[in-house]
PDB file of C-alpha atoms in Angstrom:
ATOM      1  CA  MET A   1     -10.095   2.327  -6.967  1.00 36.00           C
ATOM      2  CA  LYS A   2     -11.011   5.975  -6.582  1.00 36.00           C
ATOM      3  CA  ASN A   3      -8.660   6.784  -3.720  1.00 35.00           C
ATOM      4  CA  ALA A   4      -4.951   6.060  -3.562  1.00 35.00           C
ATOM      5  CA  MET A   5      -5.358   5.015   0.071  1.00 42.00           C
ATOM      6  CA  ARG A   6      -7.937   2.367  -0.755  1.00 41.00           C
ATOM      7  CA  ARG A   7      -6.776  -1.200  -0.925  1.00 39.00           C
ATOM      8  CA  ALA A   8      -8.893  -4.296  -1.124  1.00 33.00           C
ATOM      9  CA  ALA A   9      -9.158  -5.906   2.256  1.00 33.00           C
ATOM     10  CA  LYS A  10      -8.384  -9.405   3.249  1.00 34.00           C
ATOM     11  CA  PRO A  11     -10.514 -11.813   4.997  1.00 32.00           C
ATOM     12  CA  VAL A  12     -10.397  -9.709   8.155  1.00 32.00           C
ATOM     13  CA  THR A  13     -11.794 -12.120  10.765  1.00 34.00           C
ATOM     14  CA  THR A  14      -9.769 -15.076  11.785  1.00 36.00           C
ATOM     15  CA  VAL A  15     -11.127 -18.537  12.454  1.00 34.00           C
ATOM     16  CA  LEU A  16     -11.548 -19.900  15.967  1.00 35.00           C
ATOM     17  CA  PRO A  17      -9.694 -23.206  16.396  1.00 35.00           C
ATOM     18  CA  ALA A  18     -10.710 -25.718  19.018  1.00 33.00           C
ATOM     19  CA  LEU A  19      -7.771 -25.258  21.375  1.00 36.00           C
ATOM     20  CA  HIS A  20      -8.162 -22.182  23.570  1.00 43.00           C
ATOM     21  CA  GLY A  21      -4.533 -21.098  23.160  1.00 41.00           C
ATOM     22  CA  VAL A  22      -4.722 -21.330  19.375  1.00 43.00           C
ATOM     23  CA  TRP A  23      -8.091 -19.549  19.467  1.00 44.00           C
ATOM     24  CA  ALA A  24      -6.629 -16.642  21.428  1.00 43.00           C
ATOM     25  CA  LEU A  25      -3.593 -16.397  19.164  1.00 39.00           C
ATOM     26  CA  THR A  26      -5.751 -16.513  16.048  1.00 45.00           C
ATOM     27  CA  LEU A  27      -7.994 -13.732  17.304  1.00 43.00           C
ATOM     28  CA  GLY A  28      -4.884 -11.738  18.176  1.00 38.00           C
ATOM     29  CA  VAL A  29      -3.787 -11.837  14.531  1.00 37.00           C
ATOM     30  CA  LEU A  30      -6.441  -9.427  13.413  1.00 34.00           C
ATOM     31  CA  ALA A  31      -8.697  -7.607  11.373  1.00 34.00           C
ATOM     32  CA  SER A  32     -12.554  -9.051   9.846  1.00 34.00           C
ATOM     33  CA  GLY A  33     -10.047  -6.069  10.282  1.00 34.00           C
ATOM     34  CA  SER A  34      -8.818  -6.182   6.074  1.00 35.00           C
ATOM     35  CA  ALA A  35      -7.129  -4.342   5.777  1.00 31.00           C
ATOM     36  CA  VAL A  36      -4.807   1.203   4.136  1.00 32.00           C
ATOM     37  CA  ALA A  37      -4.911   0.009   7.769  1.00 31.00           C
ATOM     38  CA  ALA A  38      -7.675  -2.043   6.421  1.00 47.00           C
ATOM     39  CA  GLY A  39      -6.757  -5.261   4.825  1.00 63.00           C
ATOM     40  CA  GLY A  40      -3.931  -7.671   5.366  1.00 76.00           C
ATOM     41  CA  HIS A  41      -3.412  -8.710   8.967  1.00 88.00           C
ATOM     42  CA  HIS A  42      -4.770  -5.492  10.466  1.00 92.00           C
ATOM     43  CA  ALA A  43      -7.685  -5.637  12.889  1.00 92.00           C
ATOM     44  CA  LEU A  44      -9.775  -2.936  11.188  1.00 94.00           C
ATOM     45  CA  ASP A  45     -11.296  -3.571   7.775  1.00 95.00           C
ATOM     46  CA  ASP A  46     -12.038  -0.850   5.235  1.00 96.00           C
ATOM     47  CA  ALA A  47     -15.303  -0.270   3.408  1.00 97.00           C
ATOM     48  CA  ALA A  48     -13.762  -1.083   0.030  1.00 96.00           C
ATOM     49  CA  ILE A  49     -13.555  -4.151  -2.185  1.00 96.00           C
ATOM     50  CA  LEU A  50     -11.471  -5.247  -5.137  1.00 96.00           C
ATOM     51  CA  GLU A  51     -12.123  -3.764  -8.553  1.00 96.00           C
ATOM     52  CA  PRO A  52     -14.123  -5.900 -11.047  1.00 96.00           C
ATOM     53  CA  GLY A  53     -11.904  -8.621 -12.489  1.00 96.00           C
ATOM     54  CA  ALA A  54      -9.271  -8.265  -9.759  1.00 97.00           C
ATOM     55  CA  CYS A  55      -7.958 -10.858  -7.290  1.00 98.00           C
ATOM     56  CA  GLN A  56      -5.337 -10.920  -4.551  1.00 97.00           C
ATOM     57  CA  VAL A  57      -3.163 -13.382  -2.665  1.00 97.00           C
ATOM     58  CA  GLU A  58      -1.899 -12.558   0.790  1.00 96.00           C
ATOM     59  CA  SER A  59       0.049 -14.190   3.560  1.00 96.00           C
ATOM     60  CA  TRP A  60       1.318 -13.183   6.972  1.00 96.00           C
ATOM     61  CA  PHE A  61       3.237 -14.714   9.864  1.00 96.00           C
ATOM     62  CA  THR A  62       2.294 -13.812  13.441  1.00 95.00           C
ATOM     63  CA  ARG A  63       4.310 -14.546  16.559  1.00 95.00           C
ATOM     64  CA  ALA A  64       3.071 -14.039  20.102  1.00 92.00           C
ATOM     65  CA  ARG A  65       5.062 -15.743  22.842  1.00 80.00           C
ATOM     66  CA  ALA A  66       8.071 -17.901  21.970  1.00 75.00           C
ATOM     67  CA  ASP A  67       5.924 -21.012  21.424  1.00 80.00           C
ATOM     68  CA  GLU A  68       2.897 -19.323  19.799  1.00 90.00           C
ATOM     69  CA  ARG A  69       2.866 -18.599  16.070  1.00 93.00           C
ATOM     70  CA  LEU A  70       0.431 -18.605  13.181  1.00 94.00           C
ATOM     71  CA  LEU A  71       0.689 -18.553   9.374  1.00 96.00           C
ATOM     72  CA  HIS A  72      -2.132 -17.125   7.225  1.00 96.00           C
ATOM     73  CA  LEU A  73      -2.544 -18.096   3.555  1.00 97.00           C
ATOM     74  CA  GLY A  74      -5.494 -16.501   1.772  1.00 96.00           C
ATOM     75  CA  THR A  75      -6.887 -15.422  -1.566  1.00 97.00           C
ATOM     76  CA  GLY A  76      -9.894 -13.400  -2.714  1.00 97.00           C
ATOM     77  CA  CYS A  77     -11.559 -12.164  -5.915  1.00 98.00           C
ATOM     78  CA  ARG A  78     -14.239  -9.701  -6.934  1.00 98.00           C
ATOM     79  CA  VAL A  79     -17.353 -11.610  -8.024  1.00 97.00           C
ATOM     80  CA  GLY A  80     -20.156  -9.339  -9.202  1.00 97.00           C
ATOM     81  CA  PRO A  81     -21.014  -6.801  -6.481  1.00 97.00           C
ATOM     82  CA  VAL A  82     -19.085  -8.585  -3.694  1.00 98.00           C
ATOM     83  CA  GLU A  83     -15.621  -9.801  -2.795  1.00 98.00           C
ATOM     84  CA  LEU A  84     -15.243 -13.487  -1.904  1.00 98.00           C
ATOM     85  CA  GLY A  85     -12.279 -14.843   0.049  1.00 97.00           C
ATOM     86  CA  ILE A  86     -10.971 -18.098   1.499  1.00 97.00           C
ATOM     87  CA  ALA A  87      -7.996 -18.731   3.788  1.00 97.00           C
ATOM     88  CA  ALA A  88      -6.145 -21.370   5.784  1.00 96.00           C
ATOM     89  CA  GLU A  89      -4.322 -20.716   9.065  1.00 95.00           C
ATOM     90  CA  PRO A  90      -1.986 -23.370  10.487  1.00 95.00           C
ATOM     91  CA  ALA A  91      -0.908 -22.483  14.033  1.00 92.00           C
ATOM     92  CA  ARG A  92       1.343 -23.852  16.739  1.00 89.00           C
ATOM     93  CA  VAL A  93       0.907 -23.177  20.465  1.00 83.00           C
ATOM     94  CA  GLY A  94       2.896 -24.820  23.257  1.00 80.00           C
ATOM     95  CA  GLY A  95       4.014 -27.736  21.102  1.00 80.00           C
ATOM     96  CA  SER A  96       0.510 -28.439  19.748  1.00 85.00           C
ATOM     97  CA  SER A  97      -0.454 -27.878  16.111  1.00 88.00           C
ATOM     98  CA  GLU A  98      -3.857 -26.830  14.811  1.00 89.00           C
ATOM     99  CA  ALA A  99      -5.281 -25.535  11.559  1.00 93.00           C
ATOM    100  CA  GLY A 100      -8.270 -23.321  10.816  1.00 94.00           C
ATOM    101  CA  TYR A 101     -10.130 -22.381   7.653  1.00 95.00           C
ATOM    102  CA  GLN A 102     -12.349 -19.435   6.817  1.00 95.00           C
ATOM    103  CA  ALA A 103     -14.591 -18.042   4.110  1.00 97.00           C
ATOM    104  CA  GLN A 104     -15.704 -14.432   3.755  1.00 96.00           C
ATOM    105  CA  VAL A 105     -18.124 -12.369   1.714  1.00 98.00           C
ATOM    106  CA  LYS A 106     -17.743  -8.591   1.715  1.00 98.00           C
ATOM    107  CA  TRP A 107     -19.768  -5.781   0.163  1.00 98.00           C
ATOM    108  CA  ALA A 108     -19.088  -2.024   0.008  1.00 98.00           C
ATOM    109  CA  THR A 109     -20.558   1.086  -1.603  1.00 98.00           C
ATOM    110  CA  GLU A 110     -19.830   4.816  -1.815  1.00 98.00           C
ATOM    111  CA  LEU A 111     -22.358   6.921   0.103  1.00 98.00           C
ATOM    112  CA  VAL A 112     -20.985  10.312  -0.955  1.00 98.00           C
ATOM    113  CA  PRO A 113     -17.564  11.257  -2.328  1.00 97.00           C
ATOM    114  CA  GLY A 114     -14.985  10.331   0.292  1.00 97.00           C
ATOM    115  CA  LEU A 115     -17.373   8.315   2.496  1.00 98.00           C
ATOM    116  CA  GLN A 116     -17.972   4.590   2.047  1.00 98.00           C
ATOM    117  CA  ALA A 117     -19.943   1.935   3.922  1.00 98.00           C
ATOM    118  CA  GLY A 118     -19.911  -1.830   3.773  1.00 98.00           C
ATOM    119  CA  ALA A 119     -20.522  -5.146   5.513  1.00 98.00           C
ATOM    120  CA  SER A 120     -18.544  -8.328   6.035  1.00 97.00           C
ATOM    121  CA  VAL A 121     -19.573 -11.885   7.005  1.00 97.00           C
ATOM    122  CA  ASN A 122     -16.844 -14.397   7.857  1.00 96.00           C
ATOM    123  CA  ALA A 123     -17.278 -18.040   8.893  1.00 97.00           C
ATOM    124  CA  GLY A 124     -14.538 -20.197  10.436  1.00 95.00           C
ATOM    125  CA  TRP A 125     -13.873 -23.923  10.833  1.00 96.00           C
ATOM    126  CA  ALA A 126     -11.248 -25.923  12.767  1.00 93.00           C
ATOM    127  CA  ALA A 127      -9.566 -28.784  10.925  1.00 91.00           C
ATOM    128  CA  HIS A 128      -9.510 -31.311  13.765  1.00 85.00           C
ATOM    129  CA  ALA A 129     -12.631 -30.439  15.773  1.00 84.00           C
ATOM    130  CA  ARG A 130     -16.060 -32.081  15.746  1.00 87.00           C
ATOM    131  CA  PRO A 131     -18.156 -30.342  14.637  1.00 90.00           C
ATOM    132  CA  ARG A 132     -15.678 -28.351  12.570  1.00 93.00           C
ATOM    133  CA  TYR A 133     -17.717 -25.167  12.365  1.00 95.00           C
ATOM    134  CA  GLN A 134     -16.504 -22.754  15.068  1.00 93.00           C
ATOM    135  CA  ALA A 135     -17.888 -19.237  14.604  1.00 95.00           C
ATOM    136  CA  THR A 136     -19.215 -16.509  12.320  1.00 97.00           C
ATOM    137  CA  THR A 137     -18.315 -12.829  12.515  1.00 96.00           C
ATOM    138  CA  VAL A 138     -20.636 -10.135  11.154  1.00 97.00           C
ATOM    139  CA  ALA A 139     -19.339  -6.567  10.913  1.00 97.00           C
ATOM    140  CA  GLY A 140     -20.458  -3.176   9.614  1.00 98.00           C
ATOM    141  CA  LEU A 141     -17.729  -1.067   7.982  1.00 98.00           C
ATOM    142  CA  LEU A 142     -17.347   2.692   7.492  1.00 98.00           C
ATOM    143  CA  SER A 143     -14.419   4.508   5.845  1.00 98.00           C
ATOM    144  CA  TRP A 144     -13.787   8.235   5.438  1.00 98.00           C
ATOM    145  CA  PHE A 145     -11.133   9.540   3.032  1.00 98.00           C
ATOM    146  CA  PRO A 146     -10.810  13.308   3.731  1.00 98.00           C
ATOM    147  CA  ARG A 147      -7.595  13.534   1.675  1.00 96.00           C
ATOM    148  CA  GLU A 148      -5.636  11.397  -0.759  1.00 94.00           C
ATOM    149  CA  ASP A 149      -3.057  10.662   1.946  1.00 97.00           C
ATOM    150  CA  LEU A 150      -5.400  10.156   4.924  1.00 98.00           C
ATOM    151  CA  ALA A 151      -8.113   7.636   5.830  1.00 98.00           C
ATOM    152  CA  PHE A 152     -10.189   6.750   8.900  1.00 98.00           C
ATOM    153  CA  HIS A 153     -12.016   3.441   9.477  1.00 98.00           C
ATOM    154  CA  LEU A 154     -14.735   2.366  11.914  1.00 98.00           C
ATOM    155  CA  ASN A 155     -15.869  -1.257  12.445  1.00 97.00           C
ATOM    156  CA  LEU A 156     -18.797  -2.490  14.529  1.00 98.00           C
ATOM    157  CA  GLY A 157     -19.551  -6.199  14.707  1.00 97.00           C
ATOM    158  CA  ARG A 158     -19.952  -9.367  16.732  1.00 97.00           C
ATOM    159  CA  ASP A 159     -18.425 -12.858  16.897  1.00 96.00           C
ATOM    160  CA  PHE A 160     -21.107 -15.575  17.103  1.00 97.00           C
ATOM    161  CA  VAL A 161     -19.242 -18.514  18.640  1.00 94.00           C
ATOM    162  CA  ARG A 162     -20.547 -22.091  18.418  1.00 92.00           C
ATOM    163  CA  GLU A 163     -19.292 -23.047  21.875  1.00 87.00           C
ATOM    164  CA  GLY A 164     -18.706 -20.348  24.470  1.00 86.00           C
ATOM    165  CA  ASP A 165     -19.705 -16.728  24.764  1.00 90.00           C
ATOM    166  CA  ASP A 166     -20.309 -14.433  21.818  1.00 95.00           C
ATOM    167  CA  HIS A 167     -18.118 -11.318  21.697  1.00 93.00           C
ATOM    168  CA  ASP A 168     -18.514  -7.767  20.481  1.00 96.00           C
ATOM    169  CA  ARG A 169     -15.942  -6.662  17.925  1.00 95.00           C
ATOM    170  CA  SER A 170     -15.281  -2.975  17.255  1.00 97.00           C
ATOM    171  CA  GLY A 171     -12.529  -0.462  16.644  1.00 97.00           C
ATOM    172  CA  VAL A 172     -11.231   2.662  14.952  1.00 98.00           C
ATOM    173  CA  SER A 173      -8.097   3.238  12.891  1.00 97.00           C
ATOM    174  CA  VAL A 174      -6.245   5.956  11.027  1.00 97.00           C
ATOM    175  CA  GLU A 175      -3.784   5.549   8.169  1.00 97.00           C
ATOM    176  CA  TRP A 176      -1.470   8.133   6.701  1.00 97.00           C
ATOM    177  CA  THR A 177       0.692   7.997   3.593  1.00 97.00           C
ATOM    178  CA  ALA A 178       3.826   9.653   4.932  1.00 95.00           C
ATOM    179  CA  ARG A 179       5.585   9.557   1.557  1.00 95.00           C
ATOM    180  CA  PRO A 180       4.942   7.820  -1.784  1.00 94.00           C
ATOM    181  CA  GLY A 181       4.955   4.053  -1.226  1.00 95.00           C
ATOM    182  CA  TRP A 182       5.038   4.249   2.591  1.00 97.00           C
ATOM    183  CA  SER A 183       2.035   4.404   4.929  1.00 97.00           C
ATOM    184  CA  LEU A 184       1.612   4.299   8.711  1.00 97.00           C
ATOM    185  CA  THR A 185      -1.336   2.812  10.601  1.00 97.00           C
ATOM    186  CA  ALA A 186      -2.655   3.128  14.170  1.00 98.00           C
ATOM    187  CA  GLU A 187      -5.564   1.059  15.535  1.00 98.00           C
ATOM    188  CA  ARG A 188      -7.498   0.794  18.785  1.00 98.00           C
ATOM    189  CA  TYR A 189      -9.916  -2.129  18.968  1.00 97.00           C
ATOM    190  CA  LEU A 190     -11.942  -4.613  21.022  1.00 97.00           C
ATOM    191  CA  GLU A 191     -11.678  -8.292  20.094  1.00 94.00           C
ATOM    192  CA  ALA A 192     -12.551 -11.535  21.935  1.00 91.00           C
ATOM    193  CA  GLY A 193     -13.040  -9.676  25.195  1.00 93.00           C
ATOM    194  CA  SER A 194      -9.630  -7.992  24.885  1.00 96.00           C
ATOM    195  CA  HIS A 195      -8.622  -4.374  24.303  1.00 98.00           C
ATOM    196  CA  LEU A 196      -5.641  -3.934  21.970  1.00 98.00           C
ATOM    197  CA  ALA A 197      -3.730  -1.226  20.119  1.00 98.00           C
ATOM    198  CA  ARG A 198      -1.711  -1.717  16.949  1.00 98.00           C
ATOM    199  CA  ALA A 199       0.888   0.352  15.104  1.00 98.00           C
ATOM    200  CA  GLY A 200       2.175  -0.667  11.701  1.00 97.00           C
ATOM    201  CA  VAL A 201       3.996   0.353   8.550  1.00 97.00           C
ATOM    202  CA  ARG A 202       3.303  -0.672   4.935  1.00 96.00           C
ATOM    203  CA  TRP A 203       5.696  -0.529   1.988  1.00 97.00           C
ATOM    204  CA  ALA A 204       3.994  -0.553  -1.415  1.00 96.00           C
ATOM    205  CA  ILE A 205       6.744  -1.980  -3.604  1.00 97.00           C
ATOM    206  CA  ASP A 206       4.709  -1.341  -6.752  1.00 95.00           C
ATOM    207  CA  ALA A 207       1.058  -1.328  -7.848  1.00 92.00           C
ATOM    208  CA  ALA A 208       0.757  -5.083  -7.229  1.00 96.00           C
ATOM    209  CA  TRP A 209       3.006  -5.896  -4.246  1.00 97.00           C
ATOM    210  CA  SER A 210       3.081  -4.601  -0.680  1.00 96.00           C
ATOM    211  CA  VAL A 211       4.736  -5.644   2.591  1.00 97.00           C
ATOM    212  CA  ASP A 212       3.441  -4.954   6.140  1.00 95.00           C
ATOM    213  CA  LEU A 213       4.986  -5.035   9.606  1.00 97.00           C
ATOM    214  CA  SER A 214       3.030  -4.293  12.795  1.00 97.00           C
ATOM    215  CA  ARG A 215       2.951  -4.673  16.555  1.00 97.00           C
ATOM    216  CA  ALA A 216      -0.359  -5.379  18.337  1.00 97.00           C
ATOM    217  CA  GLN A 217      -0.149  -4.578  22.049  1.00 97.00           C
ATOM    218  CA  ARG A 218      -2.596  -6.134  24.516  1.00 97.00           C
ATOM    219  CA  LEU A 219      -4.061  -3.538  26.876  1.00 98.00           C
ATOM    220  CA  SER A 220      -6.357  -5.945  28.745  1.00 97.00           C
ATOM    221  CA  GLY A 221      -7.938  -9.373  28.246  1.00 95.00           C
ATOM    222  CA  PRO A 222      -6.719 -12.837  27.160  1.00 93.00           C
ATOM    223  CA  VAL A 223      -5.571 -12.139  23.580  1.00 92.00           C
ATOM    224  CA  PRO A 224      -1.739 -11.917  23.554  1.00 93.00           C
ATOM    225  CA  SER A 225       0.426  -9.161  22.118  1.00 96.00           C
ATOM    226  CA  THR A 226       1.879 -10.064  18.708  1.00 95.00           C
ATOM    227  CA  TRP A 227       4.334  -9.140  15.971  1.00 96.00           C
ATOM    228  CA  THR A 228       3.164  -9.705  12.384  1.00 97.00           C
ATOM    229  CA  LEU A 229       4.936  -9.613   9.009  1.00 97.00           C
ATOM    230  CA  GLY A 230       2.825  -9.918   5.860  1.00 96.00           C
ATOM    231  CA  ALA A 231       2.824  -9.579   2.076  1.00 97.00           C
ATOM    232  CA  THR A 232       0.039  -9.016  -0.497  1.00 96.00           C
ATOM    233  CA  TRP A 233      -0.085  -9.463  -4.274  1.00 97.00           C
ATOM    234  CA  GLN A 234      -2.921  -8.125  -6.429  1.00 96.00           C
ATOM    235  CA  PHE A 235      -3.546  -9.230 -10.019  1.00 97.00           C
ATOM    236  CA  ALA A 236      -6.186  -9.291 -12.761  1.00 95.00           C
ATOM    237  CA  ARG A 237      -7.761 -12.648 -13.537  1.00 84.00           C
TER     238      ARG A 237
END
C-alpha cells in the first residue's frame, strides 16, 4: 500500500436479519463502512483494497443494550482487480438468536497521488428467513490522504431492502495517526434512517495485527448506540 494510513477494508455493510431488533443492531455495527477509519467495524469505508496476493481475517463484538449483542466473523482476499469478502454475523436480541451472512465485492483506484476512488457492493442473507436474501448495499467511496498521518473518507450509497423501505447511506470520517502504531477516528454518518457519530482508537500491534475500540452514538433514528471491540489479521496467501 502506498500510504501508511491505508488499510484494506472489511466487508463494510452488515446484513439485514429478519427480526427488526436484530436488523437495527446489525446496521448499528457499521461501515459498507471498512474500514484507517475505514475497514473493520467502522461505518465509513476507504477507497483502498488489499494488495495482490494478500488476505485478511477480522472479527468484532458489538454490544448495544444489555440484551443486544452481535459477533462478526469475516475474511477477504484480493482477487485480480477487486477484493472479495464473506462474513457471518450471529446476533442475540431480547433473548432471541439470529444469524446473518454477507458477501462483498470492492474495487478501488488512484485518481491522482493522494486521492483515491472506489465502489462497493454488498449483499446480505438471513439464516432463518424465507426467502433468505434480505438486502444489497451499493456505495461509492472517496479517500484523500493529504499527509502520511492524516486521511479523510467520503461514502455515498443506498441500501436496497427486499422488504421495507430502501435507505440512503452516507457519511464522512477523518483519521489521524497520533503516534506510531496508534490512530484515532471520528465519523459522522447516516444509516438505516438514523444519524450517528462514532469515535474510535486503533492499536497496530505489528504489520499484520491490529485492535480497535469505538463508541457509536445515536443522534436520531432507530439504530441504537453501541460499543465495539475488534481485531484484524492480514497475511499473504
